[in-house]
XYZ file of C-alpha atoms in Angstrom:
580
model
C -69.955 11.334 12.154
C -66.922 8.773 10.404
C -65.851 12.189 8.718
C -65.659 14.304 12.448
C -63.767 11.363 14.176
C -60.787 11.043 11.476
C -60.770 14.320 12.325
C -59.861 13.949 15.752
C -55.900 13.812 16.955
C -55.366 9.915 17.588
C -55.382 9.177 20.921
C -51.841 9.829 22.690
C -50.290 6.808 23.717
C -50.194 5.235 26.916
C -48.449 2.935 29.360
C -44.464 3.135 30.541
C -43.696 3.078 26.903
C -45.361 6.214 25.630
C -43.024 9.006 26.052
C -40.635 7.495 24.000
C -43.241 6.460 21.417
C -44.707 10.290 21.714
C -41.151 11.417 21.220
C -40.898 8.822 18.140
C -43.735 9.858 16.314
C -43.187 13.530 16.453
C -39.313 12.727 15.224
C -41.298 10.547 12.639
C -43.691 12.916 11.940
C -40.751 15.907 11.550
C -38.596 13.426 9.324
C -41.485 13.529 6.961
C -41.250 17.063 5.882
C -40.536 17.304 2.655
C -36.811 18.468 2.028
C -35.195 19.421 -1.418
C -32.278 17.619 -2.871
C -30.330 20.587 -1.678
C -31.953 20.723 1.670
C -30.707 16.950 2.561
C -27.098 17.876 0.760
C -26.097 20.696 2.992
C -27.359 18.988 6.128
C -25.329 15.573 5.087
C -22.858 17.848 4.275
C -22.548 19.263 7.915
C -23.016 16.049 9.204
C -19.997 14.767 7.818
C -17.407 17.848 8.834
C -18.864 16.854 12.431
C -19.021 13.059 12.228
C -16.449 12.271 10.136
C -13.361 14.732 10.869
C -11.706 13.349 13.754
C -8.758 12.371 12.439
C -8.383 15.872 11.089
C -9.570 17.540 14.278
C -6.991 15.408 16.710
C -4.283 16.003 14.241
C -4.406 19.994 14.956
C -5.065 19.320 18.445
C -1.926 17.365 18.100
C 0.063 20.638 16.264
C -1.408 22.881 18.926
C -0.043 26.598 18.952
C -2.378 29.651 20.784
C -5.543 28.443 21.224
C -6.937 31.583 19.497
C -5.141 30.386 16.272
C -6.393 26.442 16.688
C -10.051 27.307 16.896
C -9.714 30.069 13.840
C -8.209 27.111 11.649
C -10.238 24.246 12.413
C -12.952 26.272 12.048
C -12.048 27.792 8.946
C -10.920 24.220 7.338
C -14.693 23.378 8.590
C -15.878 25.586 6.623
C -14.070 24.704 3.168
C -14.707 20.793 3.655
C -18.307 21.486 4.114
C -18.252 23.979 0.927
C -16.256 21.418 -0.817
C -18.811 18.608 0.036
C -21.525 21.014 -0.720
C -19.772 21.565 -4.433
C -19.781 17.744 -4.693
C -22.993 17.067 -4.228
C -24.468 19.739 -6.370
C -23.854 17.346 -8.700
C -25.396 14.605 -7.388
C -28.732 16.827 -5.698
C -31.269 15.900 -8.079
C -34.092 13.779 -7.100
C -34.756 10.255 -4.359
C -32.767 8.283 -6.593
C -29.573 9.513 -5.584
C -29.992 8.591 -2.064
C -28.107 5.514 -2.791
C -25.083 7.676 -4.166
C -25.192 9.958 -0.863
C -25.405 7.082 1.134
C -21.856 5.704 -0.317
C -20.386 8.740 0.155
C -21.027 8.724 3.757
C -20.190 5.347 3.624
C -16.471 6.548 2.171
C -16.073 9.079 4.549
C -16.986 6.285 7.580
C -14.570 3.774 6.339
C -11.959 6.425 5.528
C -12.202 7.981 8.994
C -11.686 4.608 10.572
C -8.364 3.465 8.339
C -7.143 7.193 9.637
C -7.600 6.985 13.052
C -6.755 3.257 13.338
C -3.209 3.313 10.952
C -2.448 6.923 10.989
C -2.459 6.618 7.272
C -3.470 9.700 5.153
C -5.845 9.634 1.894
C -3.501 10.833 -1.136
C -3.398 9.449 -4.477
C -0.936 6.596 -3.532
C -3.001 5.471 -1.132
C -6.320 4.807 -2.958
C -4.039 3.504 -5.565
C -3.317 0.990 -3.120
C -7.149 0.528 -1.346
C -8.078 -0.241 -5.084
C -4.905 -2.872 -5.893
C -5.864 -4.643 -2.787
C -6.623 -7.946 -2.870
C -9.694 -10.207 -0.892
C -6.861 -11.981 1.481
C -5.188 -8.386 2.130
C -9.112 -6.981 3.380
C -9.805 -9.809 5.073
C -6.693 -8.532 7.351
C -8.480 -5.846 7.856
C -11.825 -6.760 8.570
C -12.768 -6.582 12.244
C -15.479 -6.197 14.878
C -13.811 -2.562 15.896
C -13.940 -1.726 11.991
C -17.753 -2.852 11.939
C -18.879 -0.690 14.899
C -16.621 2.785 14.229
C -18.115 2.057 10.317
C -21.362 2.129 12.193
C -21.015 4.278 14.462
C -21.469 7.103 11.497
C -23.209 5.348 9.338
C -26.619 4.506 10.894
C -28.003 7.574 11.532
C -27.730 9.028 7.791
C -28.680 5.795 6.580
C -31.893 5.881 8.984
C -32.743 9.632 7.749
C -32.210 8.919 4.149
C -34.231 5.971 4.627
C -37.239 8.648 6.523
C -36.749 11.498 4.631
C -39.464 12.287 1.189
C -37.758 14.474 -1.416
C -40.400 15.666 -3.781
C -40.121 15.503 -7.461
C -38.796 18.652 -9.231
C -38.903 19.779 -13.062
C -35.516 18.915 -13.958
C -34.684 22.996 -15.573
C -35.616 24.115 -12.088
C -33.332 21.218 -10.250
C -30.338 22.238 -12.773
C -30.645 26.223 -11.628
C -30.912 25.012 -8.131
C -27.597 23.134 -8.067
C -26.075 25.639 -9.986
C -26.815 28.446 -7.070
C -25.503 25.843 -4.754
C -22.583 25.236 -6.159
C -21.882 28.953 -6.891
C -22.348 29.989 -3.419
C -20.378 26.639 -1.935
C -17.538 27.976 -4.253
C -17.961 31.589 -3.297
C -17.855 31.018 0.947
C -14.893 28.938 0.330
C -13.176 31.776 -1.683
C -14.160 34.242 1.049
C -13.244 31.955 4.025
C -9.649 31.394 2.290
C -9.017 35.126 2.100
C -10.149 36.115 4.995
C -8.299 33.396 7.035
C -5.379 32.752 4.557
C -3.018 34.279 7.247
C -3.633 31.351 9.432
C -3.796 28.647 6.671
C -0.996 29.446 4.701
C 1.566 28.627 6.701
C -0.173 25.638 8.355
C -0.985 24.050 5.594
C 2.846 24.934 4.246
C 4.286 23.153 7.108
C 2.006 20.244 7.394
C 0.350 18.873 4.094
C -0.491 16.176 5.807
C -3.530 17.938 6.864
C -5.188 18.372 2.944
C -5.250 14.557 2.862
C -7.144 14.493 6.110
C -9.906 16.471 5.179
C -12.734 13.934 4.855
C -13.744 12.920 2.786
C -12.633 14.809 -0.237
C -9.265 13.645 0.191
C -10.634 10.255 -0.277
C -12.896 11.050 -3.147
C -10.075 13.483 -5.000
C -7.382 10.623 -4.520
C -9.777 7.947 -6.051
C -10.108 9.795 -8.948
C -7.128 10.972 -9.212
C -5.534 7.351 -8.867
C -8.706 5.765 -11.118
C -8.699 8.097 -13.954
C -4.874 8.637 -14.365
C -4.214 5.156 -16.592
C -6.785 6.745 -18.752
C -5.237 10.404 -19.490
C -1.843 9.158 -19.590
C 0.180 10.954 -22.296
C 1.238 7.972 -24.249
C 0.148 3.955 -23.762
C 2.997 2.994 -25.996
C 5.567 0.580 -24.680
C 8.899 2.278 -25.281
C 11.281 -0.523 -25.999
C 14.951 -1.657 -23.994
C 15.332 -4.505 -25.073
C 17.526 -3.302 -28.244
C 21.059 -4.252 -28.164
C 20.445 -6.792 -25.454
C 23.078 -9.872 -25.297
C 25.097 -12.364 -23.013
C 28.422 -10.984 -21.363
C 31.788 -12.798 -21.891
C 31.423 -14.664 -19.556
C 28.675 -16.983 -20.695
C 30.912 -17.790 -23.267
C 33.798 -18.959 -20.999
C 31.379 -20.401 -18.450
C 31.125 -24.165 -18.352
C 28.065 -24.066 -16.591
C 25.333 -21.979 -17.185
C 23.991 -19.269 -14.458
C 20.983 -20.083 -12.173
C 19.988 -16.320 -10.212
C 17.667 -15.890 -7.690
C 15.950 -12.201 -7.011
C 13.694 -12.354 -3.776
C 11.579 -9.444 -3.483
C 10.782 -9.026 0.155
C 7.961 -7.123 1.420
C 7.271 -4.542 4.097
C 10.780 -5.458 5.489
C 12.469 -2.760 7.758
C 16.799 -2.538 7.574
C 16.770 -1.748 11.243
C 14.869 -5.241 12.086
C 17.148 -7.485 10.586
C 19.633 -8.956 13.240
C 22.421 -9.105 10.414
C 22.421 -5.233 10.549
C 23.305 -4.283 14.101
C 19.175 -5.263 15.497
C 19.439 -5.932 18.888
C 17.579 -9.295 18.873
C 18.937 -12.571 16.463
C 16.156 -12.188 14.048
C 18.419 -13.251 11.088
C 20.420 -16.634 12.344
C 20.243 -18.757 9.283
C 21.584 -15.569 7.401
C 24.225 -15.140 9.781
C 24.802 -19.119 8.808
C 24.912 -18.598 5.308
C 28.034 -15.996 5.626
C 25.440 -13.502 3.408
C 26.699 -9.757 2.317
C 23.966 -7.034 3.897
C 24.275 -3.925 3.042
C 22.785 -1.284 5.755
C 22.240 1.623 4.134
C 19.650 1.577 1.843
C 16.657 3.555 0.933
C 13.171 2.398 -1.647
C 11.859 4.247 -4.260
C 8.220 4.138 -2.758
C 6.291 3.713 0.050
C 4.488 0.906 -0.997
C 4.244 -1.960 -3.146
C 2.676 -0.484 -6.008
C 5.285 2.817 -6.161
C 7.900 0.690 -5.562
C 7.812 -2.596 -7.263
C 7.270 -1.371 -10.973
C 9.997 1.404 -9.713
C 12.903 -0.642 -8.453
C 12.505 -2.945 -11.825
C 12.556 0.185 -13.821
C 15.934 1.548 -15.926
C 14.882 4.871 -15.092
C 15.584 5.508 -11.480
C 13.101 6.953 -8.850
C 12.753 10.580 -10.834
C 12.882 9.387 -14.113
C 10.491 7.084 -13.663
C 7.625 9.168 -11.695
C 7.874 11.914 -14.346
C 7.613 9.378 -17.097
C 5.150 9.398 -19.804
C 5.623 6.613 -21.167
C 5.699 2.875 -19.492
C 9.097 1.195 -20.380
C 10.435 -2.257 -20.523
C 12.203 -3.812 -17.363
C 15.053 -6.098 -15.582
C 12.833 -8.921 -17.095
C 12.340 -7.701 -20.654
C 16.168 -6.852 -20.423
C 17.076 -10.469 -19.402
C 14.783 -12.224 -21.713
C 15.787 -10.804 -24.519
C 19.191 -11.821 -23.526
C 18.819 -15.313 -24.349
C 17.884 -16.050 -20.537
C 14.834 -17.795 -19.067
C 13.115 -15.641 -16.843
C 10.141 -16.725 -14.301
C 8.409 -14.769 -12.068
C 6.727 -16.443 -9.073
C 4.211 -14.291 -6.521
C 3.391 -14.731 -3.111
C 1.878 -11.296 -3.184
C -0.761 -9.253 -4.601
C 0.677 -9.383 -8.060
C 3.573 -8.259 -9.424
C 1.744 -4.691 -10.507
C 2.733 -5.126 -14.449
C 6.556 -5.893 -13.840
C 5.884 -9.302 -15.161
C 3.482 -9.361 -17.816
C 5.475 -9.845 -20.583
C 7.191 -12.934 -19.474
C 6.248 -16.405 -17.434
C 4.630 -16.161 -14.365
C 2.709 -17.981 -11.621
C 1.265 -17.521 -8.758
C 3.174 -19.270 -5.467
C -0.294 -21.918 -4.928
C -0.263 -22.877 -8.682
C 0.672 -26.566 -8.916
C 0.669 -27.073 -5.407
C -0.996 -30.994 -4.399
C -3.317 -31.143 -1.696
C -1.062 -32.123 0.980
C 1.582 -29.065 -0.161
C -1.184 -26.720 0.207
C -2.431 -28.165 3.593
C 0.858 -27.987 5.072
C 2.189 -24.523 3.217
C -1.722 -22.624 2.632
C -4.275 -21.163 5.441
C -7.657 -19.792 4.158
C -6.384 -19.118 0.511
C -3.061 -17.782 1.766
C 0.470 -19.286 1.725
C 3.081 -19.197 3.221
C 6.755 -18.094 1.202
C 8.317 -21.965 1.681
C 5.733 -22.323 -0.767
C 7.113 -20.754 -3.955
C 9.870 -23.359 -2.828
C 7.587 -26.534 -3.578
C 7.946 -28.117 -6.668
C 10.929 -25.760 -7.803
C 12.874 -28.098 -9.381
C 10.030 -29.252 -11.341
C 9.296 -25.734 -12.423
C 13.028 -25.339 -13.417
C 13.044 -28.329 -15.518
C 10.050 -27.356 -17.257
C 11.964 -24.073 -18.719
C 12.907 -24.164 -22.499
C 15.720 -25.757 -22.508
C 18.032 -23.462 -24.939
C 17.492 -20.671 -22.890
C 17.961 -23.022 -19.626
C 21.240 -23.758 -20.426
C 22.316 -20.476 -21.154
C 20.653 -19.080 -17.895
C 18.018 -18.566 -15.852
C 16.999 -15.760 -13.550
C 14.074 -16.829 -10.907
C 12.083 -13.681 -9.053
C 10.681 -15.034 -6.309
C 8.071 -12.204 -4.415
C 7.445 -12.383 -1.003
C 4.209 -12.298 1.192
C 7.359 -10.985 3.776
C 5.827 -8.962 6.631
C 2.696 -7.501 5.139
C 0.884 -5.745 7.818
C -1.203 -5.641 9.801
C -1.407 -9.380 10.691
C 2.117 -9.892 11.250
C 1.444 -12.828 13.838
C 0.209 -14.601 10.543
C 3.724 -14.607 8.622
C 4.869 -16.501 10.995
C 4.480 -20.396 12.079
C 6.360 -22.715 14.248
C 10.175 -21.926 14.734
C 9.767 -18.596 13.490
C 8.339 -17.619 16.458
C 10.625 -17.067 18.441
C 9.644 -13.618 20.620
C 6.523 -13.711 22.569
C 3.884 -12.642 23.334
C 3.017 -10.992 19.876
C -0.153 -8.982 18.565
C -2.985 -11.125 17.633
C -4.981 -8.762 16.236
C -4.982 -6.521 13.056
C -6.026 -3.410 15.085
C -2.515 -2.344 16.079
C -3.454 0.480 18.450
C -5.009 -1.800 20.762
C -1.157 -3.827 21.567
C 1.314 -3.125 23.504
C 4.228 -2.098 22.079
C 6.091 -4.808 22.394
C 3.616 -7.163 21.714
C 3.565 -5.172 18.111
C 7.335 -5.329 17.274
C 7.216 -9.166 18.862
C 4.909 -10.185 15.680
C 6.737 -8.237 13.471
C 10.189 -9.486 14.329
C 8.475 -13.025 14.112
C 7.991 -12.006 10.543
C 11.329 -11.285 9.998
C 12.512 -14.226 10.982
C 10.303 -16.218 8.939
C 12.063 -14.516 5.979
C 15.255 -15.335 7.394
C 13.992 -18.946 7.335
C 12.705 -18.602 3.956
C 16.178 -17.046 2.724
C 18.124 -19.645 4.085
C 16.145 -22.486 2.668
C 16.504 -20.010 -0.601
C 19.944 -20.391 -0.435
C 20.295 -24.197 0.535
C 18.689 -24.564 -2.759
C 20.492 -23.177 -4.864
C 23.488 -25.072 -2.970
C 21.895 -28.201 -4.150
C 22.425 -26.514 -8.026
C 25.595 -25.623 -7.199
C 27.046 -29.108 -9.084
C 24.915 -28.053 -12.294
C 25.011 -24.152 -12.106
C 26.569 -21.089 -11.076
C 24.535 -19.697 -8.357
C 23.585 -16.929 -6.472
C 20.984 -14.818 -4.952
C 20.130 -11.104 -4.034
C 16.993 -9.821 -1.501
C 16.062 -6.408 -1.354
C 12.565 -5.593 0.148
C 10.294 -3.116 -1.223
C 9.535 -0.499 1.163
C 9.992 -0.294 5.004
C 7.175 -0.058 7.911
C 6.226 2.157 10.501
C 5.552 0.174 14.407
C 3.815 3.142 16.040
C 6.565 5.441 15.416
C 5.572 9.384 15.794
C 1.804 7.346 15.594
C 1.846 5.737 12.201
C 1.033 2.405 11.626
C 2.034 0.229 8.105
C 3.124 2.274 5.159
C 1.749 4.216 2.461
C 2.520 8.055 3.452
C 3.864 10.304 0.935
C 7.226 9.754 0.083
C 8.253 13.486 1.009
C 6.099 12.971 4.476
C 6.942 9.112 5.593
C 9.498 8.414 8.132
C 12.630 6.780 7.162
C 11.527 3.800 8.666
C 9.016 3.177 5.618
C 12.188 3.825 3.151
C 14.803 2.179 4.864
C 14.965 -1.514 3.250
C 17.742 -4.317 3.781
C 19.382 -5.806 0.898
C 21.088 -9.091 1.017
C 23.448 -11.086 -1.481
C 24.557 -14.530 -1.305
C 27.258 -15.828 -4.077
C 28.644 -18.967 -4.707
C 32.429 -19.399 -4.852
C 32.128 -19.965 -8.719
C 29.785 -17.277 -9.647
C 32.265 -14.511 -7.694
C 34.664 -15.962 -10.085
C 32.259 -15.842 -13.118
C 31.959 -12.538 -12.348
C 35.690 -11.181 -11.258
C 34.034 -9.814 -7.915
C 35.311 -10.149 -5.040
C 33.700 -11.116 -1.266
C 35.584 -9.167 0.783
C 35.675 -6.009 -1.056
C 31.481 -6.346 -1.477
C 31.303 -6.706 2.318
C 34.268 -3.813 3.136
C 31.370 -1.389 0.953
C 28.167 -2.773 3.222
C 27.941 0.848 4.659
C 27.403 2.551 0.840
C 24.604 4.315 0.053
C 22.401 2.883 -2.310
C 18.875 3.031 -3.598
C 16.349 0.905 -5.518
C 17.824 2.655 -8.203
C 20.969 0.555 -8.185
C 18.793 -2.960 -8.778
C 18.288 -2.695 -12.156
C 21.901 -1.996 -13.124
C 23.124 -4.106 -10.473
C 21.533 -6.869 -11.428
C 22.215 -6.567 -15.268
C 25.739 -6.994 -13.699
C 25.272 -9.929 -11.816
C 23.856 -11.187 -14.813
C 26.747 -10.259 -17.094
C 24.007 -8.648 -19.743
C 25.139 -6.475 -21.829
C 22.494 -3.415 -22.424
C 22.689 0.280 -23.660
C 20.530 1.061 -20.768
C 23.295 -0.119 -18.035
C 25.055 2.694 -16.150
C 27.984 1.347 -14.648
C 28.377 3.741 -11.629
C 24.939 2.629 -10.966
C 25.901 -0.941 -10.636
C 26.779 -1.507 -6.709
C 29.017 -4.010 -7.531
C 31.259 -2.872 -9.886
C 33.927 -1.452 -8.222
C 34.412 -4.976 -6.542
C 34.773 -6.363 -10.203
C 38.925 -7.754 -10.745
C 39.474 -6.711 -7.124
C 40.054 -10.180 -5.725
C 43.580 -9.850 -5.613
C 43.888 -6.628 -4.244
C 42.342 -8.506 -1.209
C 43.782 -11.833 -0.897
């Protein structure tokens, strides 16, 4: 009798409640069919060129052309990302215990979609190399409720199935043959779907790469790699040397006092922002103040921090130093060899190996508790802060060196996006209302370019305080100070947000940086130049290419590496006369 009832259907469930628990179970009941590792693959696979493709998908939409033509391409670049995810994974389709690794994946291609659709960023190498150099303050920006629910939005229904579905054990010969087939047949659609459709893909892919690093998420999983495993098949890891030959100018001989040079290194600063330059709003008074030189017209080496910091630093120039293969010693190896004492101080994320072979601190080292109530929120500072205890770190300098020199690098938390209303406190901000929130795309315009400009006018705060500093040396030293920020920053602009595209793709606005100099009366007479012939040349063209030479200039270091038409001050060198 026990044996005929467990035979028996159970009883279909009742009340208001039991359709959807009858339509729960037999979901339940379906989810535990046994799949293969290669079943679940190709249908996470699919899922994924559906769920996570948008940004792809609006960005043709957004190309347009016949509508006969739009459908053939997205559907034949559906086709190759779900081949290409299918080729992934058949090296991951083995048995349940790679559920975890499929569930990261989709977990990459959720977070990767949102960043895409929220900053109009794109997923090449420079950009992972940036996700991974980012530091906990920098994704704490980021963080948001938005983030949490588009993250989930994709996310729980994989993670759900995975969680459901049974994958039974395979011999591991039969597995390998298995993944093999898939991955030979993944390879061999994609072949045919390029051929038959490379009339249509050719020339939009040609004429907008864009799109290869929107393909999700194999952009983001090539570009990791890419960016992760380059340090490690890098031709050479030998440090090729320019220091050799390295020595003080004449003029440290004839000096009575020695030389005390500031570098700021702004960040995320645009030229066209700065009030100094022709901006239609005062965001630069206390530069105006200072009677600084600007020069307008100048472009970065990189996008970003970490392509252009190491870059502008560099004796190599912007295409001598991406086809390197080699890393080479910088401005600061340079100067320090030079007799001079050199300290680097960072307000950033790091100073991405410019500094690691001579002294450096980070802006909230030293700081007392009261400095870093007033100067530090939640672990971050503000720039006045590198400021604090300056003199104290001056004086702690070797002293031989001290007196011969000293060159201070101070680099700036600047503008760093996308809380721009956070660079800014008290008299800084000055146009309101700004953007309070790190989603850009939900402000208004103005609201965005009112929190940026508040930025820049922190800086202009910080560089006049900068200055006045050095002022206060001016009885001891000969002083002086250049700025030059490291890439630009796109406000909605043609739909980007921040920075980061490919060099070849970005707007000018991510390129075009503003570089400021501020020289004592004795140091332009230290160094022959003169301050009206500097400021006549403000329109030049220059690039982060000029720093290094520029500076070894400024400096008066003598170097076999310095190219003199390089240096943008030279031809202002024993002109003083010629315009008296």
């Amino acid at each position: 009798m026990s044996e005929a009832l467990s035979s028996l259907p159970p009883a279909a469930p009742r009340g208001p409640l039991g359709p959807l628990r009858r339509i729960l179970r037999q979901v339940d009941e379906r989810l535990s069919t046994p799949l293969s590792a290669q079943q679940v693959v190709l249908r996470l696979s699919v899922y994924l060129v559906l769920a996570a493709n948008w940004p792809l998908w609006l960005q043709l939409a957004r190309i347009g052309g016949a509508p006969s033509l739009y459908m053939r391409s997205a559907a034949a670049l559906a086709v190759l990302i779900a081949c290409g995810m299918v080729a992934v994974f058949a090296f991951l389709a083995w048995t349940r215990g790679m559920k975890l690794l499929w569930w990261l994946v989709v977990l990459v291609a959720a977070l990767s979609q949102y960043y895409m659709l929220t900053y109009s960023v794109v997923m090449d190498p420079g950009m992972a190399a940036n996700v991974l150099q980012t530091d906990a303050h920098e994704v704490a920006d980021l963080l948001s409720l938005r983030m949490l629910l588009a993250v989930l939005a994709v996310l729980l229904l994989p993670t759900w199935w995975l969680l459901r579905v049974r994958i039974p054990a395979m011999r591991p010969l039969r597995q390998a043959w298995r993944n093999l087939a898939m991955l030979a047949l993944a390879l061999g659609v994609a072949a045919g779907t390029v051929a038959a459709t490379s009339r249509d893909l050719a020339p939009l892919m040609r004429n907008h790469p864009q799109l290869r690093y929107l393909m999700n998420p194999l952009a983001s999983l090539y570009s990791t790699s890419v960016s992760a495993m380059r340090p490690v098949f890098a031709r050479s890891h030998a440090l090729v040397p320019m220091t050799q030959g390295a020595a003080p100018g004449d003029s440290y001989a004839a000096a009575a006092r020695p030389l005390l040079f500031v570098l700021v290194v702004g960040e995320t600063a645009r030229a066209d922002h700065f009030g100094i330059n022709g901006y239609g709003r005062d965001t630069t008074p206390e530069l105006a103040k200072r009677g600084v030189m600007s020069w307008r017209d100048v472009r970065s080496c990189g996008t970003s921090t970490l392509a252009s910091l190491p870059c502008m630093f560099s004796p190599l120039g912007k295409s001598g130093f991406e086809s390197r293969s080699a890393e080479y010693e910088n401005l600061l190896d340079v100067a320090q060899a030079a007799g001079l004492a050199v300290l680097w101080l960072d307000n950033q994320s790091g100073c991405k190996g410019v500094c690691d072979r001579v002294p450096h601190a980070a802006a909230s080292e030293g700081l007392g508790e009261q400095a870093r109530a007033g100067l530090c929120d939640g672990g971050e500072c503000r720039d006045e802060a590198m400021l604090h205890g300056l003199d104290a770190r001056l004086a702690a300098m070797p002293a031989a060196q001290r007196e011969r020199g000293v060159l201070l690098v101070l680099h700036q938390m600047g503008s760093h996006g996308p809380a721009y209303y956070k660079r800014s406190t008290g008299a800084a901000k000055r146009f309101m209302p700004e953007c309070r929130t790190e989603v850009l795309a939900d402000c208004a315009h103005g609201e965005l370019v009112n929190a940026y400009d508040n930025s820049i006018a922190a800086t202009d705060i910080f560089l006049g305080k900068t200055i006045d500093w050095l002022r206060e040396k001016g009885a001891r030293y000969d002083t002086g100070m250049l700025y030059l920020s490291d890439h630009g920053e796109s406000l909605g602009e043609y739909g980007l947000f921040l920075h980061g595209m490919p060099y070849g793709m970005a707007p000018d606005v991510q390129k075009h940086v503003p570089m400021v100099a501020w020289l004592d009366d004795a140091l332009l007479r230290r160094e022959r130049l003169s301050a009206a012939c500097l400021r006549a040349g403000a329109d030049a063209r220059l690039t982060h290419d000029n720093l290094y030479h520029t500076m070894l200039g400024l400096l008066d270091v003598r170097s076999p590496s310095y190219r003199r038409p390089l240096d943008a001050f030279d031809g202002c060198r024993d002109a003083a006369l010629a315009f008296k």
